[in-house]
């Protein structure tokens, strides 16, 4: 267990170090030059908004896990940040699923996995809803054109995905007893207040980190209006969420999506990259460093 903890922490810190080293020196120079003492109140606002974002995520986990166990805010805090630390260097943060289950007894872990999936699905639903609206506005506003072939391929992929989902709805997935049908049945049985609160916290998180992204853009002197920025932000989070990435390319791919979208509005690449870097530090690096303490002090739950 000690060896595993050291490996996880080593991988996490190596990942953070690699991402910082890979960041363009010009981006880092601009980023650090912007951190003037006279702008400390603005930076404090960013930290508060990031803290609100994570508080909502912690409350969401505390809510969704209630059918298994009623846990305190502090316990939800510990589980959420430790899981982030474990998942940071995994593709698409998939390690979060494996990390959270180990805080619960073996006989409850399948249920914990299901609830974690539902929690993440609620967040993704919010992203799809706002992102689709944002993407349509971006396509319309900037007159983006797509060939008939691209549209046909996209619609065909959606159709095939729907057919595969229907055919496999009763097939077990990676874990025995888990199928699409079973997940939907379990979701329907969840108490309505839990489902409503989970969606509300997901919505609150989405609005919080979208607003934070906009404020940081303005901090790095992006000349863009709220009404122009929000569709781009919503579209960015949608595209970044649906693109599968390996952990080594995660920040690169997401940063590339942001640079392309905001270039449509004439926002300089350097400004966007500094914003992406700041968001990554506030929402992932700092919480994962805190979570590393709980990884070190973790004790397996076998009861």
mmCIF file of N, CA, C and O in Angstrom, residues 110-189:
data_model
loop_
_atom_site.group_PDB
_atom_site.id
_atom_site.type_symbol
_atom_site.label_atom_id
_atom_site.label_comp_id
_atom_site.label_asym_id
_atom_site.label_seq_id
_atom_site.Cartn_x
_atom_site.Cartn_y
_atom_site.Cartn_z
ATOM 1 N N UNK A 110 -19.793 -1.446 -5.880
ATOM 2 C CA UNK A 110 -20.507 -1.401 -7.161
ATOM 3 C C UNK A 110 -21.534 -0.267 -7.151
ATOM 4 O O UNK A 110 -21.691 0.456 -8.141
ATOM 5 N N UNK A 111 -22.205 -0.099 -6.023
ATOM 6 C CA UNK A 111 -23.187 0.975 -5.892
ATOM 7 C C UNK A 111 -22.498 2.348 -5.927
ATOM 8 O O UNK A 111 -23.005 3.294 -6.541
ATOM 9 N N UNK A 112 -21.342 2.452 -5.289
ATOM 10 C CA UNK A 112 -20.574 3.702 -5.303
ATOM 11 C C UNK A 112 -20.165 4.052 -6.733
ATOM 12 O O UNK A 112 -20.246 5.208 -7.159
ATOM 13 N N UNK A 113 -19.756 3.047 -7.481
ATOM 14 C CA UNK A 113 -19.366 3.246 -8.878
ATOM 15 C C UNK A 113 -20.545 3.781 -9.693
ATOM 16 O O UNK A 113 -20.398 4.707 -10.505
ATOM 17 N N UNK A 114 -21.712 3.210 -9.472
ATOM 18 C CA UNK A 114 -22.920 3.654 -10.161
ATOM 19 C C UNK A 114 -23.247 5.111 -9.827
ATOM 20 O O UNK A 114 -23.546 5.915 -10.711
ATOM 21 N N UNK A 115 -23.184 5.441 -8.545
ATOM 22 C CA UNK A 115 -23.532 6.788 -8.111
ATOM 23 C C UNK A 115 -22.523 7.811 -8.635
ATOM 24 O O UNK A 115 -22.890 8.931 -8.999
ATOM 25 N N UNK A 116 -21.271 7.414 -8.688
ATOM 26 C CA UNK A 116 -20.249 8.302 -9.240
ATOM 27 C C UNK A 116 -20.496 8.534 -10.732
ATOM 28 O O UNK A 116 -20.334 9.654 -11.234
ATOM 29 N N UNK A 117 -20.896 7.479 -11.427
ATOM 30 C CA UNK A 117 -21.225 7.609 -12.846
ATOM 31 C C UNK A 117 -22.405 8.572 -13.034
ATOM 32 O O UNK A 117 -22.383 9.430 -13.924
ATOM 33 N N UNK A 118 -23.421 8.452 -12.196
ATOM 34 C CA UNK A 118 -24.596 9.323 -12.289
ATOM 35 C C UNK A 118 -24.210 10.776 -12.000
ATOM 36 O O UNK A 118 -24.673 11.708 -12.662
ATOM 37 N N UNK A 119 -23.337 10.964 -11.013
ATOM 38 C CA UNK A 119 -22.859 12.309 -10.684
ATOM 39 C C UNK A 119 -22.134 12.934 -11.868
ATOM 40 O O UNK A 119 -22.391 14.095 -12.238
ATOM 41 N N UNK A 120 -21.238 12.178 -12.489
ATOM 42 C CA UNK A 120 -20.504 12.685 -13.649
ATOM 43 C C UNK A 120 -21.412 12.874 -14.858
ATOM 44 O O UNK A 120 -21.217 13.788 -15.663
ATOM 45 N N UNK A 121 -22.416 11.995 -14.982
ATOM 46 C CA UNK A 121 -23.367 12.118 -16.084
ATOM 47 C C UNK A 121 -24.192 13.398 -15.945
ATOM 48 O O UNK A 121 -24.525 14.046 -16.946
ATOM 49 N N UNK A 122 -24.528 13.770 -14.713
ATOM 50 C CA UNK A 122 -25.272 15.012 -14.477
ATOM 51 C C UNK A 122 -24.447 16.218 -14.911
ATOM 52 O O UNK A 122 -24.968 17.163 -15.524
ATOM 53 N N UNK A 123 -23.136 16.183 -14.602
ATOM 54 C CA UNK A 123 -22.263 17.277 -15.017
ATOM 55 C C UNK A 123 -22.142 17.327 -16.530
ATOM 56 O O UNK A 123 -22.156 18.401 -17.145
ATOM 57 N N UNK A 124 -22.044 16.151 -17.147
ATOM 58 C CA UNK A 124 -21.929 16.086 -18.600
ATOM 59 C C UNK A 124 -23.216 16.548 -19.279
ATOM 60 O O UNK A 124 -23.179 17.179 -20.347
ATOM 61 N N UNK A 125 -24.360 16.253 -18.674
ATOM 62 C CA UNK A 125 -25.642 16.695 -19.220
ATOM 63 C C UNK A 125 -25.701 18.219 -19.277
ATOM 64 O O UNK A 125 -26.150 18.808 -20.278
ATOM 65 N N UNK A 126 -25.233 18.863 -18.212
ATOM 66 C CA UNK A 126 -25.185 20.324 -18.182
ATOM 67 C C UNK A 126 -24.262 20.856 -19.269
ATOM 68 O O UNK A 126 -24.584 21.814 -19.978
ATOM 69 N N UNK A 127 -23.104 20.207 -19.417
ATOM 70 C CA UNK A 127 -22.143 20.617 -20.444
ATOM 71 C C UNK A 127 -22.728 20.459 -21.843
ATOM 72 O O UNK A 127 -22.546 21.333 -22.703
ATOM 73 N N UNK A 128 -23.431 19.351 -22.076
ATOM 74 C CA UNK A 128 -24.049 19.111 -23.392
ATOM 75 C C UNK A 128 -25.134 20.142 -23.693
ATOM 76 O O UNK A 128 -25.241 20.635 -24.816
ATOM 77 N N UNK A 129 -25.934 20.464 -22.678
ATOM 78 C CA UNK A 129 -27.032 21.408 -22.872
ATOM 79 C C UNK A 129 -26.506 22.794 -23.246
ATOM 80 O O UNK A 129 -26.852 23.349 -24.293
ATOM 81 N N UNK A 130 -25.649 23.354 -22.385
ATOM 82 C CA UNK A 130 -25.120 24.695 -22.646
ATOM 83 C C UNK A 130 -24.166 24.683 -23.835
ATOM 84 O O UNK A 130 -24.141 25.635 -24.625
ATOM 85 N N UNK A 131 -23.384 23.611 -23.952
ATOM 86 C CA UNK A 131 -22.413 23.533 -25.035
ATOM 87 C C UNK A 131 -23.065 23.475 -26.401
ATOM 88 O O UNK A 131 -22.566 24.077 -27.360
ATOM 89 N N UNK A 132 -24.171 22.746 -26.506
ATOM 90 C CA UNK A 132 -24.883 22.658 -27.791
ATOM 91 C C UNK A 132 -25.421 24.028 -28.204
ATOM 92 O O UNK A 132 -25.328 24.421 -29.376
ATOM 93 N N UNK A 133 -25.984 24.740 -27.229
ATOM 94 C CA UNK A 133 -26.482 26.097 -27.513
ATOM 95 C C UNK A 133 -25.329 26.999 -27.936
ATOM 96 O O UNK A 133 -25.414 27.742 -28.917
ATOM 97 N N UNK A 134 -24.226 26.917 -27.174
ATOM 98 C CA UNK A 134 -23.063 27.738 -27.491
ATOM 99 C C UNK A 134 -22.487 27.423 -28.853
ATOM 100 O O UNK A 134 -22.144 28.331 -29.624
ATOM 101 N N UNK A 135 -22.401 26.139 -29.183
ATOM 102 C CA UNK A 135 -21.834 25.726 -30.471
ATOM 103 C C UNK A 135 -22.701 26.210 -31.632
ATOM 104 O O UNK A 135 -22.181 26.676 -32.660
ATOM 105 N N UNK A 136 -24.015 26.105 -31.481
ATOM 106 C CA UNK A 136 -24.917 26.588 -32.536
ATOM 107 C C UNK A 136 -24.774 28.096 -32.735
ATOM 108 O O UNK A 136 -24.782 28.584 -33.868
ATOM 109 N N UNK A 137 -24.639 28.839 -31.627
ATOM 110 C CA UNK A 137 -24.458 30.290 -31.718
ATOM 111 C C UNK A 137 -23.129 30.635 -32.383
ATOM 112 O O UNK A 137 -23.045 31.570 -33.188
ATOM 113 N N UNK A 138 -22.091 29.877 -32.044
ATOM 114 C CA UNK A 138 -20.771 30.116 -32.634
ATOM 115 C C UNK A 138 -20.806 29.847 -34.135
ATOM 116 O O UNK A 138 -20.295 30.644 -34.941
ATOM 117 N N UNK A 139 -21.419 28.723 -34.543
ATOM 118 C CA UNK A 139 -21.520 28.382 -35.962
ATOM 119 C C UNK A 139 -22.284 29.459 -36.728
ATOM 120 O O UNK A 139 -21.896 29.864 -37.827
ATOM 121 N N UNK A 140 -23.366 29.945 -36.108
ATOM 122 C CA UNK A 140 -24.186 30.967 -36.754
ATOM 123 C C UNK A 140 -23.473 32.318 -36.805
ATOM 124 O O UNK A 140 -23.439 32.987 -37.852
ATOM 125 N N UNK A 141 -22.876 32.710 -35.676
ATOM 126 C CA UNK A 141 -22.264 34.037 -35.572
ATOM 127 C C UNK A 141 -21.039 34.180 -36.454
ATOM 128 O O UNK A 141 -20.810 35.231 -37.044
ATOM 129 N N UNK A 142 -20.232 33.116 -36.541
ATOM 130 C CA UNK A 142 -18.974 33.202 -37.284
ATOM 131 C C UNK A 142 -19.052 32.509 -38.652
ATOM 132 O O UNK A 142 -18.028 32.309 -39.297
ATOM 133 N N UNK A 143 -20.293 32.150 -39.047
ATOM 134 C CA UNK A 143 -20.544 31.569 -40.371
ATOM 135 C C UNK A 143 -19.601 30.402 -40.684
ATOM 136 O O UNK A 143 -19.005 30.335 -41.767
ATOM 137 N N UNK A 144 -19.455 29.510 -39.721
ATOM 138 C CA UNK A 144 -18.616 28.332 -39.936
ATOM 139 C C UNK A 144 -19.339 27.382 -40.877
ATOM 140 O O UNK A 144 -20.547 27.138 -40.727
ATOM 141 N N UNK A 145 -18.638 26.856 -41.834
ATOM 142 C CA UNK A 145 -19.262 25.950 -42.804
ATOM 143 C C UNK A 145 -18.650 24.560 -42.689
ATOM 144 O O UNK A 145 -17.459 24.412 -42.400
ATOM 145 N N UNK A 146 -19.483 23.564 -42.895
ATOM 146 C CA UNK A 146 -19.043 22.179 -42.857
ATOM 147 C C UNK A 146 -19.505 21.491 -44.138
ATOM 148 O O UNK A 146 -20.614 21.742 -44.616
ATOM 149 N N UNK A 147 -18.657 20.636 -44.665
ATOM 150 C CA UNK A 147 -19.005 19.946 -45.899
ATOM 151 C C UNK A 147 -20.110 18.930 -45.638
ATOM 152 O O UNK A 147 -20.327 18.492 -44.507
ATOM 153 N N UNK A 148 -20.804 18.565 -46.713
ATOM 154 C CA UNK A 148 -21.859 17.557 -46.605
ATOM 155 C C UNK A 148 -21.297 16.238 -46.075
ATOM 156 O O UNK A 148 -21.950 15.542 -45.305
ATOM 157 N N UNK A 149 -20.064 15.923 -46.471
ATOM 158 C CA UNK A 149 -19.421 14.688 -46.010
ATOM 159 C C UNK A 149 -19.230 14.696 -44.495
ATOM 160 O O UNK A 149 -19.527 13.697 -43.818
ATOM 161 N N UNK A 150 -18.756 15.816 -43.941
ATOM 162 C CA UNK A 150 -18.540 15.918 -42.496
ATOM 163 C C UNK A 150 -19.849 15.757 -41.730
ATOM 164 O O UNK A 150 -19.906 15.072 -40.704
ATOM 165 N N UNK A 151 -20.897 16.397 -42.225
ATOM 166 C CA UNK A 151 -22.208 16.309 -41.571
ATOM 167 C C UNK A 151 -22.733 14.873 -41.633
ATOM 168 O O UNK A 151 -23.263 14.341 -40.644
ATOM 169 N N UNK A 152 -22.568 14.234 -42.792
ATOM 170 C CA UNK A 152 -23.036 12.853 -42.965
ATOM 171 C C UNK A 152 -22.285 11.904 -42.034
ATOM 172 O O UNK A 152 -22.886 11.013 -41.424
ATOM 173 N N UNK A 153 -20.977 12.094 -41.924
ATOM 174 C CA UNK A 153 -20.174 11.249 -41.031
ATOM 175 C C UNK A 153 -20.614 11.431 -39.589
ATOM 176 O O UNK A 153 -20.755 10.456 -38.828
ATOM 177 N N UNK A 154 -20.856 12.673 -39.191
ATOM 178 C CA UNK A 154 -21.278 12.966 -37.822
ATOM 179 C C UNK A 154 -22.622 12.322 -37.500
ATOM 180 O O UNK A 154 -22.793 11.664 -36.467
ATOM 181 N N UNK A 155 -23.596 12.482 -38.410
ATOM 182 C CA UNK A 155 -24.925 11.913 -38.180
ATOM 183 C C UNK A 155 -24.878 10.381 -38.186
ATOM 184 O O UNK A 155 -25.574 9.730 -37.397
ATOM 185 N N UNK A 156 -24.051 9.817 -39.057
ATOM 186 C CA UNK A 156 -23.898 8.356 -39.109
ATOM 187 C C UNK A 156 -23.304 7.834 -37.806
ATOM 188 O O UNK A 156 -23.745 6.811 -37.274
ATOM 189 N N UNK A 157 -22.312 8.553 -37.276
ATOM 190 C CA UNK A 157 -21.686 8.154 -36.013
ATOM 191 C C UNK A 157 -22.696 8.195 -34.870
ATOM 192 O O UNK A 157 -22.750 7.288 -34.026
ATOM 193 N N UNK A 158 -23.526 9.238 -34.848
ATOM 194 C CA UNK A 158 -24.565 9.339 -33.813
ATOM 195 C C UNK A 158 -25.560 8.187 -33.928
ATOM 196 O O UNK A 158 -25.972 7.596 -32.917
ATOM 197 N N UNK A 159 -25.971 7.875 -35.169
ATOM 198 C CA UNK A 159 -26.923 6.795 -35.393
ATOM 199 C C UNK A 159 -26.338 5.457 -34.944
ATOM 200 O O UNK A 159 -27.008 4.670 -34.254
ATOM 201 N N UNK A 160 -25.095 5.191 -35.312
ATOM 202 C CA UNK A 160 -24.439 3.938 -34.929
ATOM 203 C C UNK A 160 -24.293 3.835 -33.405
ATOM 204 O O UNK A 160 -24.487 2.763 -32.831
ATOM 205 N N UNK A 161 -23.965 4.965 -32.772
ATOM 206 C CA UNK A 161 -23.838 4.979 -31.315
ATOM 207 C C UNK A 161 -25.162 4.637 -30.650
ATOM 208 O O UNK A 161 -25.217 3.877 -29.679
ATOM 209 N N UNK A 162 -26.256 5.199 -31.201
ATOM 210 C CA UNK A 162 -27.582 4.904 -30.662
ATOM 211 C C UNK A 162 -27.963 3.438 -30.840
ATOM 212 O O UNK A 162 -28.518 2.817 -29.930
ATOM 213 N N UNK A 163 -27.647 2.885 -32.007
ATOM 214 C CA UNK A 163 -27.960 1.476 -32.285
ATOM 215 C C UNK A 163 -27.161 0.556 -31.360
ATOM 216 O O UNK A 163 -27.698 -0.400 -30.791
ATOM 217 N N UNK A 164 -25.871 0.838 -31.212
ATOM 218 C CA UNK A 164 -25.019 0.030 -30.334
ATOM 219 C C UNK A 164 -25.523 0.092 -28.891
ATOM 220 O O UNK A 164 -25.595 -0.924 -28.196
ATOM 221 N N UNK A 165 -25.888 1.306 -28.457
ATOM 222 C CA UNK A 165 -26.414 1.461 -27.098
ATOM 223 C C UNK A 165 -27.682 0.658 -26.882
ATOM 224 O O UNK A 165 -27.871 0.033 -25.835
ATOM 225 N N UNK A 166 -28.569 0.662 -27.887
ATOM 226 C CA UNK A 166 -29.819 -0.099 -27.780
ATOM 227 C C UNK A 166 -29.557 -1.600 -27.746
ATOM 228 O O UNK A 166 -30.145 -2.323 -26.941
ATOM 229 N N UNK A 167 -28.669 -2.064 -28.615
ATOM 230 C CA UNK A 167 -28.382 -3.501 -28.688
ATOM 231 C C UNK A 167 -27.681 -4.021 -27.430
ATOM 232 O O UNK A 167 -27.861 -5.184 -27.046
ATOM 233 N N UNK A 168 -26.889 -3.145 -26.806
ATOM 234 C CA UNK A 168 -26.099 -3.580 -25.650
ATOM 235 C C UNK A 168 -26.690 -3.140 -24.312
ATOM 236 O O UNK A 168 -26.037 -3.249 -23.289
ATOM 237 N N UNK A 169 -27.928 -2.659 -24.334
ATOM 238 C CA UNK A 169 -28.498 -2.099 -23.111
ATOM 239 C C UNK A 169 -28.637 -3.120 -21.986
ATOM 240 O O UNK A 169 -28.647 -2.763 -20.812
ATOM 241 N N UNK A 170 -28.740 -4.413 -22.345
ATOM 242 C CA UNK A 170 -28.860 -5.437 -21.306
ATOM 243 C C UNK A 170 -27.564 -6.220 -21.128
ATOM 244 O O UNK A 170 -27.509 -7.149 -20.322
ATOM 245 N N UNK A 171 -26.539 -5.861 -21.884
ATOM 246 C CA UNK A 171 -25.251 -6.539 -21.755
ATOM 247 C C UNK A 171 -24.455 -5.933 -20.592
ATOM 248 O O UNK A 171 -24.470 -4.722 -20.391
ATOM 249 N N UNK A 172 -23.785 -6.801 -19.849
ATOM 250 C CA UNK A 172 -22.944 -6.310 -18.768
ATOM 251 C C UNK A 172 -21.737 -5.596 -19.348
ATOM 252 O O UNK A 172 -21.185 -6.016 -20.362
ATOM 253 N N UNK A 173 -21.328 -4.510 -18.679
ATOM 254 C CA UNK A 173 -20.165 -3.762 -19.120
ATOM 255 C C UNK A 173 -18.931 -4.331 -18.434
ATOM 256 O O UNK A 173 -18.811 -5.534 -18.282
ATOM 257 N N UNK A 174 -18.024 -3.493 -18.017
ATOM 258 C CA UNK A 174 -16.771 -3.995 -17.463
ATOM 259 C C UNK A 174 -16.949 -4.688 -16.118
ATOM 260 O O UNK A 174 -16.128 -5.491 -15.707
ATOM 261 N N UNK A 175 -18.027 -4.373 -15.410
ATOM 262 C CA UNK A 175 -18.253 -4.931 -14.076
ATOM 263 C C UNK A 175 -19.516 -5.781 -14.092
ATOM 264 O O UNK A 175 -20.545 -5.383 -14.653
ATOM 265 N N UNK A 176 -19.430 -6.934 -13.473
ATOM 266 C CA UNK A 176 -20.563 -7.867 -13.454
ATOM 267 C C UNK A 176 -21.798 -7.204 -12.847
ATOM 268 O O UNK A 176 -21.746 -6.610 -11.780
ATOM 269 N N UNK A 177 -22.918 -7.335 -13.544
ATOM 270 C CA UNK A 177 -24.176 -6.796 -13.043
ATOM 271 C C UNK A 177 -24.463 -5.379 -13.498
ATOM 272 O O UNK A 177 -25.571 -4.883 -13.310
ATOM 273 N N UNK A 178 -23.486 -4.715 -14.120
ATOM 274 C CA UNK A 178 -23.683 -3.346 -14.578
ATOM 275 C C UNK A 178 -23.978 -3.343 -16.073
ATOM 276 O O UNK A 178 -23.161 -3.753 -16.885
ATOM 277 N N UNK A 179 -25.153 -2.896 -16.418
ATOM 278 C CA UNK A 179 -25.550 -2.737 -17.815
ATOM 279 C C UNK A 179 -26.267 -1.408 -17.936
ATOM 280 O O UNK A 179 -26.635 -0.787 -16.928
ATOM 281 N N UNK A 180 -26.474 -0.952 -19.174
ATOM 282 C CA UNK A 180 -27.180 0.314 -19.382
ATOM 283 C C UNK A 180 -28.571 0.247 -18.777
ATOM 284 O O UNK A 180 -29.046 1.188 -18.123
ATOM 285 N N UNK A 181 -29.243 -0.901 -18.967
ATOM 286 C CA UNK A 181 -30.595 -1.066 -18.421
ATOM 287 C C UNK A 181 -30.574 -0.983 -16.899
ATOM 288 O O UNK A 181 -31.432 -0.324 -16.285
ATOM 289 N N UNK A 182 -29.609 -1.647 -16.258
ATOM 290 C CA UNK A 182 -29.519 -1.629 -14.800
ATOM 291 C C UNK A 182 -29.210 -0.237 -14.264
ATOM 292 O O UNK A 182 -29.731 0.173 -13.223
ATOM 293 N N UNK A 183 -28.354 0.486 -14.985
ATOM 294 C CA UNK A 183 -28.023 1.852 -14.571
ATOM 295 C C UNK A 183 -29.260 2.743 -14.628
ATOM 296 O O UNK A 183 -29.537 3.514 -13.698
ATOM 297 N N UNK A 184 -30.032 2.627 -15.724
ATOM 298 C CA UNK A 184 -31.251 3.437 -15.864
ATOM 299 C C UNK A 184 -32.279 3.069 -14.804
ATOM 300 O O UNK A 184 -32.950 3.941 -14.235
ATOM 301 N N UNK A 185 -32.407 1.770 -14.523
ATOM 302 C CA UNK A 185 -33.341 1.322 -13.477
ATOM 303 C C UNK A 185 -32.940 1.875 -12.120
ATOM 304 O O UNK A 185 -33.786 2.349 -11.339
ATOM 305 N N UNK A 186 -31.642 1.815 -11.831
ATOM 306 C CA UNK A 186 -31.146 2.315 -10.549
ATOM 307 C C UNK A 186 -31.371 3.824 -10.441
ATOM 308 O O UNK A 186 -31.780 4.337 -9.386
ATOM 309 N N UNK A 187 -31.140 4.540 -11.545
ATOM 310 C CA UNK A 187 -31.330 5.991 -11.543
ATOM 311 C C UNK A 187 -32.788 6.351 -11.258
ATOM 312 O O UNK A 187 -33.067 7.289 -10.503
ATOM 313 N N UNK A 188 -33.704 5.617 -11.856
ATOM 314 C CA UNK A 188 -35.134 5.894 -11.644
ATOM 315 C C UNK A 188 -35.542 5.698 -10.194
ATOM 316 O O UNK A 188 -36.447 6.367 -9.686
ATOM 317 N N UNK A 189 -34.867 4.768 -9.502
ATOM 318 C CA UNK A 189 -35.215 4.466 -8.110
ATOM 319 C C UNK A 189 -34.616 5.456 -7.110
ATOM 320 O O UNK A 189 -34.996 5.460 -5.945
#
